[in-house]
Short mmCIF file of C-alpha atoms in Angstrom, two decimals:
data_model
loop_
_atom_site.label_atom_id
_atom_site.label_comp_id
_atom_site.label_asym_id
_atom_site.label_seq_id
_atom_site.Cartn_x
_atom_site.Cartn_y
_atom_site.Cartn_z
CA MET A 432 62.16 120.26 132.14
CA ARG A 433 64.52 117.25 133.72
CA ALA A 434 64.95 115.88 129.84
CA ALA A 435 65.98 119.09 128.82
CA PHE A 436 68.15 119.38 132.11
CA LYS A 437 69.51 116.22 131.27
CA THR A 438 70.49 116.61 127.99
CA ALA A 439 72.40 120.23 128.61
CA ALA A 440 73.78 118.29 131.08
CA VAL A 441 75.29 115.58 128.46
CA VAL A 442 76.47 118.72 126.22
CA VAL A 443 77.96 120.67 128.51
CA ALA A 444 79.96 117.00 129.38
CA ALA A 445 80.43 116.45 125.95
CA GLY A 446 82.13 119.83 126.08
CA ALA A 447 84.32 119.61 128.92
CA ALA A 448 85.84 116.55 127.28
CA LEU A 449 86.40 118.80 124.09
CA LEU A 450 88.10 120.71 126.07
CA LEU A 451 90.33 118.53 128.06
CA THR A 452 91.71 116.47 125.65
CA ALA A 453 92.20 119.90 123.77
CA CYS A 454 92.00 117.83 119.91
CA ALA A 455 91.22 120.06 117.15
CA THR A 456 88.15 119.19 116.05
CA ARG A 457 85.33 120.11 112.60
CA PRO A 458 82.12 121.00 112.58
CA THR A 459 79.68 119.13 109.31
CA LYS A 460 76.59 119.36 108.21
CA GLU A 461 76.56 115.80 107.50
CA ALA A 462 73.34 113.85 109.30
CA GLY A 463 72.95 117.11 111.31
CA LEU A 464 75.47 119.48 112.85
CA ARG A 465 78.29 117.58 114.30
CA LEU A 466 82.06 117.96 115.17
CA ARG A 467 84.39 115.69 113.32
CA VAL A 468 87.26 115.23 116.14
CA GLN A 469 90.86 114.01 115.37
CA SER A 470 91.34 109.46 115.35
CA SER A 471 93.82 107.87 116.17
CA VAL A 472 95.79 105.42 114.21
CA ILE A 473 93.50 102.93 112.00
CA ALA A 474 94.27 99.36 113.14
CA PRO A 475 93.95 95.87 111.34
CA GLY A 476 90.07 94.41 111.23
CA ASN A 477 89.10 98.05 112.24
CA GLY A 478 88.72 99.99 108.65
CA GLY A 479 93.09 99.07 108.46
CA GLU A 480 94.63 96.07 106.72
CA LEU A 481 98.03 94.40 106.92
CA ILE A 482 99.95 94.59 103.95
CA ALA A 483 103.37 93.50 102.36
CA ALA A 484 106.10 95.72 101.28
CA ASP A 485 105.82 95.45 97.43
CA ALA A 486 102.20 96.91 97.64
CA LEU A 487 104.12 100.10 98.12
CA GLU A 488 105.46 103.19 96.23
CA PRO A 489 108.26 105.17 95.62
CA GLY A 490 107.02 108.20 97.34
CA ASP A 491 105.15 106.66 100.55
CA ILE A 492 105.54 108.57 103.88
CA LEU A 493 105.77 105.48 106.69
CA LEU A 494 105.11 106.06 109.93
CA THR A 495 105.91 104.58 112.91
CA SER A 496 106.44 103.61 116.70
CA ILE A 497 108.54 101.60 119.07
CA ALA A 498 108.49 100.57 122.35
CA THR A 499 111.43 102.78 123.48
CA VAL A 500 111.07 105.37 126.50
CA ASN A 501 111.98 108.29 123.82
CA SER A 502 109.51 106.87 121.21
CA PHE A 503 107.20 107.12 124.63
CA GLY A 504 107.93 110.19 125.52
CA ILE A 505 106.94 111.56 121.97
CA ARG A 506 103.40 109.81 121.28
CA LEU A 507 102.70 110.53 125.48
CA GLY A 508 104.10 114.05 124.22
CA THR A 509 102.35 114.60 121.14
CA PHE A 510 98.75 112.37 122.33
CA SER A 511 98.95 110.24 119.54
CA PRO A 512 100.44 106.03 118.64
CA VAL A 513 102.60 107.44 116.00
CA SER A 514 106.45 108.31 117.04
CA HIS A 515 108.81 108.58 114.11
CA ALA A 516 107.94 109.07 110.31
CA VAL A 517 110.35 107.37 106.87
CA LEU A 518 110.55 108.44 103.33
CA TYR A 519 109.96 105.23 100.68
CA LEU A 520 112.35 105.36 98.31
CA GLY A 521 111.74 102.42 96.54
CA ASP A 522 114.06 99.13 95.81
CA GLY A 523 113.30 97.95 99.65
CA GLN A 524 115.68 101.13 100.72
CA ILE A 525 113.33 103.77 103.18
CA ALA A 526 115.86 107.43 104.68
CA GLU A 527 115.19 109.11 107.89
CA ALA A 528 116.31 111.67 110.66
CA VAL A 529 117.78 109.90 113.23
CA GLY A 530 119.39 110.74 116.11
CA THR A 531 122.51 110.01 114.80
CA GLY A 532 121.03 111.89 111.86
CA VAL A 533 120.26 111.16 107.84
CA ARG A 534 120.92 107.85 106.66
CA ALA A 535 119.47 105.32 104.50
CA ARG A 536 118.56 100.95 104.92
CA PRO A 537 116.81 98.19 103.41
CA LEU A 538 112.81 98.63 104.62
CA ALA A 539 112.99 95.38 106.11
CA GLU A 540 115.64 96.72 108.99
CA LEU A 541 112.92 98.97 109.49
CA VAL A 542 110.05 96.56 109.92
CA ASP A 543 112.00 94.63 112.36
CA GLU A 544 112.61 96.69 114.29
CA GLU A 545 109.78 99.02 115.06
CA GLN A 546 105.93 97.49 116.20
CA MET A 547 103.86 98.96 114.54
CA VAL A 548 104.62 99.99 111.10
CA VAL A 549 101.65 102.03 108.62
CA ALA A 550 102.16 103.63 105.48
CA PHE A 551 100.04 106.89 103.82
CA ARG A 552 100.64 107.69 100.12
CA VAL A 553 100.65 111.28 99.14
CA PRO A 554 98.21 111.48 95.32
CA GLY A 555 99.65 112.35 92.54
CA VAL A 556 103.31 111.79 93.34
CA ASP A 557 104.86 110.33 89.21
CA GLU A 558 107.37 108.36 88.82
CA ALA A 559 110.07 111.51 87.73
CA GLY A 560 108.19 113.40 91.84
CA ALA A 561 109.69 109.82 93.45
CA GLY A 562 112.78 110.09 91.65
CA ARG A 563 113.43 113.82 92.60
CA MET A 564 112.81 113.06 96.57
CA ARG A 565 114.90 109.52 96.25
CA GLU A 566 117.96 112.32 94.46
CA TRP A 567 117.46 114.48 97.47
CA ALA A 568 117.27 112.71 100.45
CA LEU A 569 120.15 110.51 99.51
CA SER A 570 121.95 113.81 98.97
CA GLN A 571 121.23 114.09 102.51
CA VAL A 572 122.56 111.26 103.91
CA GLY A 573 124.77 112.16 107.04
CA ALA A 574 123.46 115.58 107.68
CA ARG A 575 122.96 116.55 111.24
CA TYR A 576 119.89 116.18 113.52
CA ASN A 577 117.87 118.81 114.22
CA THR A 578 118.18 118.50 117.54
CA VAL A 579 117.63 122.05 118.91
CA GLY A 580 114.57 121.69 117.14
CA VAL A 581 113.00 119.02 118.58
CA LEU A 582 113.73 120.26 121.77
CA LEU A 583 111.69 124.02 120.31
CA ASN A 584 108.97 121.22 119.22
CA ALA A 585 107.70 119.65 122.45
CA PRO A 586 107.10 123.40 124.02
CA PHE A 587 105.15 123.97 120.64
CA VAL A 588 103.14 121.27 120.35
CA LEU A 589 101.64 122.01 123.98
CA ASN A 590 101.08 125.39 123.37
CA ARG A 591 99.31 125.69 120.17
CA ARG A 592 96.49 122.90 121.58
CA LEU A 593 95.10 126.45 122.78
CA CYS A 594 94.71 127.49 119.11
CA GLU A 595 92.82 123.69 118.43
CA LEU A 596 90.33 124.26 121.41
CA PRO A 597 86.67 122.86 119.73
CA LEU A 598 84.61 125.43 117.86
CA VAL A 599 87.76 127.64 117.22
CA PRO A 600 86.73 127.80 113.31
CA SER A 601 89.69 126.28 111.11
CA ALA A 602 90.80 129.86 109.73
CA VAL A 603 91.60 130.86 112.95
CA SER A 604 93.37 128.55 114.49
CA SER A 605 95.34 128.09 111.77
CA TYR A 606 96.77 131.24 111.66
CA CYS A 607 97.05 130.78 115.70
CA VAL A 608 99.25 128.16 114.83
CA SER A 609 100.90 129.78 112.34
CA GLY A 610 101.57 132.81 114.39
CA MET A 611 103.05 130.76 117.43
CA ALA A 612 105.25 128.06 114.90
CA MET A 613 107.13 131.26 113.78
CA VAL A 614 107.59 132.80 117.17
CA GLN A 615 108.86 129.30 119.48
CA LEU A 616 110.31 127.55 116.47
CA GLY A 617 112.25 130.58 114.55
CA ALA A 618 114.95 129.82 116.14
CA SER A 619 114.86 126.34 114.83
CA ARG A 620 117.52 124.93 111.63
CA ASP A 621 116.26 124.08 108.02
CA ASP A 622 119.53 121.90 107.09
CA GLN A 623 119.43 120.14 109.53
CA PHE A 624 116.14 117.30 110.84
CA PHE A 625 113.63 115.17 112.23
CA CYS A 626 112.23 112.67 111.18
CA SER A 627 109.29 114.40 109.40
CA GLN A 628 111.23 118.08 108.92
CA PHE A 629 113.00 115.65 106.51
CA VAL A 630 109.60 113.44 104.71
CA LEU A 631 108.31 116.92 104.10
CA GLU A 632 111.49 118.83 103.49
CA ALA A 633 112.24 116.20 101.04
CA TYR A 634 108.91 116.82 98.92
CA LYS A 635 109.71 120.17 98.93
CA GLN A 636 112.42 119.93 96.90
CA ALA A 637 111.01 117.85 94.98
CA GLY A 638 108.44 120.48 93.92
CA LEU A 639 105.83 118.55 96.08
CA PRO A 640 104.94 120.36 99.03
CA ILE A 641 102.20 118.83 101.72
CA THR A 642 101.63 121.54 103.46
CA ASN A 643 101.67 125.00 102.87
CA ALA A 644 103.78 125.08 106.89
CA ASP A 645 107.47 125.04 107.78
CA PRO A 646 108.09 121.33 108.16
CA ARG A 647 109.88 122.38 111.05
CA TRP A 648 106.78 122.83 112.42
CA VAL A 649 105.24 119.44 111.94
CA SER A 650 105.65 116.69 113.60
CA PRO A 651 104.83 112.71 112.63
CA SER A 652 101.12 112.94 114.83
CA ASP A 653 100.15 115.84 112.49
CA LEU A 654 101.41 113.80 109.50
CA LEU A 655 98.87 111.63 110.85
CA HIS A 656 96.61 113.90 110.90
CA MET A 657 96.60 114.56 106.97
CA ARG A 658 95.49 111.44 106.37
CA GLU A 659 91.89 111.33 104.99
CA GLY A 660 88.81 111.16 107.49
CA ASP A 661 91.04 113.14 109.88
CA VAL A 662 91.09 116.38 111.33
CA PRO A 663 94.67 118.32 110.54
CA SER A 664 95.80 120.12 113.29
CA ILE A 665 98.51 121.34 110.52
CA ALA A 666 96.35 121.80 106.92
CA ALA A 667 98.11 119.97 103.82
CA THR A 668 97.75 120.50 100.55
CA GLN A 669 95.79 117.32 99.69
CA PRO A 670 95.06 114.64 102.42
CA LEU A 671 97.32 111.63 102.42
CA ARG A 672 95.86 108.41 101.63
CA TYR A 673 95.91 105.20 104.08
CA VAL A 674 97.52 102.42 102.27
CA GLY A 675 98.04 99.84 105.05
CA HIS A 676 99.99 98.10 107.79
CA LEU A 677 103.13 96.70 107.06
CA LYS A 678 103.50 95.81 110.47
CA TYR A 679 100.51 95.92 114.30
CA ASN A 680 101.93 95.18 117.61
CA PRO A 681 101.56 98.25 118.80
CA PRO A 682 103.04 99.16 122.60
CA PRO A 683 101.77 99.59 125.60
CA LEU A 684 100.12 102.92 125.24
CA LEU A 685 98.17 101.80 121.98
CA ALA A 686 96.64 99.26 123.57
CA ALA A 687 93.97 101.08 124.59
CA ASP A 688 93.46 103.23 121.27
CA GLY A 689 90.85 103.36 118.86
CA PRO A 690 90.25 103.11 114.95
#
């Protein structure tokens, strides 16, 4: 009886912890019924590796973080170790949407500025697809930043966690997130971009959508959780492949993060 009580207490405690963190979960039948829970970024030496820039391919997605107030706020608000998403164009160039608008610049500048830069790859991107992405991304240089979209996304990220409570079936969770997004993000514009919206729109315009969800719904954290072995909050057409870390010097908020 005492052993059964202890077991029940452990189950209740685990359930309470998951409820408080409200991370997306998925059941799996591997080695019995278990829950897969969203995990933070892979660290070099703990399932990850440091790579050089020449390991990148056009179309790779770079997720980053930096020790600034804005980055800290985004990471804290999205419960994530990343705060920015960037599209690698090839030839040492990137394109990104920042507060001043869409811009293209050298990859080396990004790596120098950020404290962590981790690369992911969308399987099946060929030279023609990467070329279409590059052409569209460069055509958007100078486009305005989607400030309204970011402001609307902040409460959406928090509210949608109700859809991601433990043991909620994935179909129900997806329907809940989609419905909430259409209500809360409907006023956001799709001709202005914040960082992850810009990356997903580039893939969409190239005919290689990463997700069927509206790019305005997706944060850098969502892209991180679309990787292989993780539990996505917003479903991807296929999991992203981890390529490696171009830089790993995590800000204080990341210091306690595990793999």
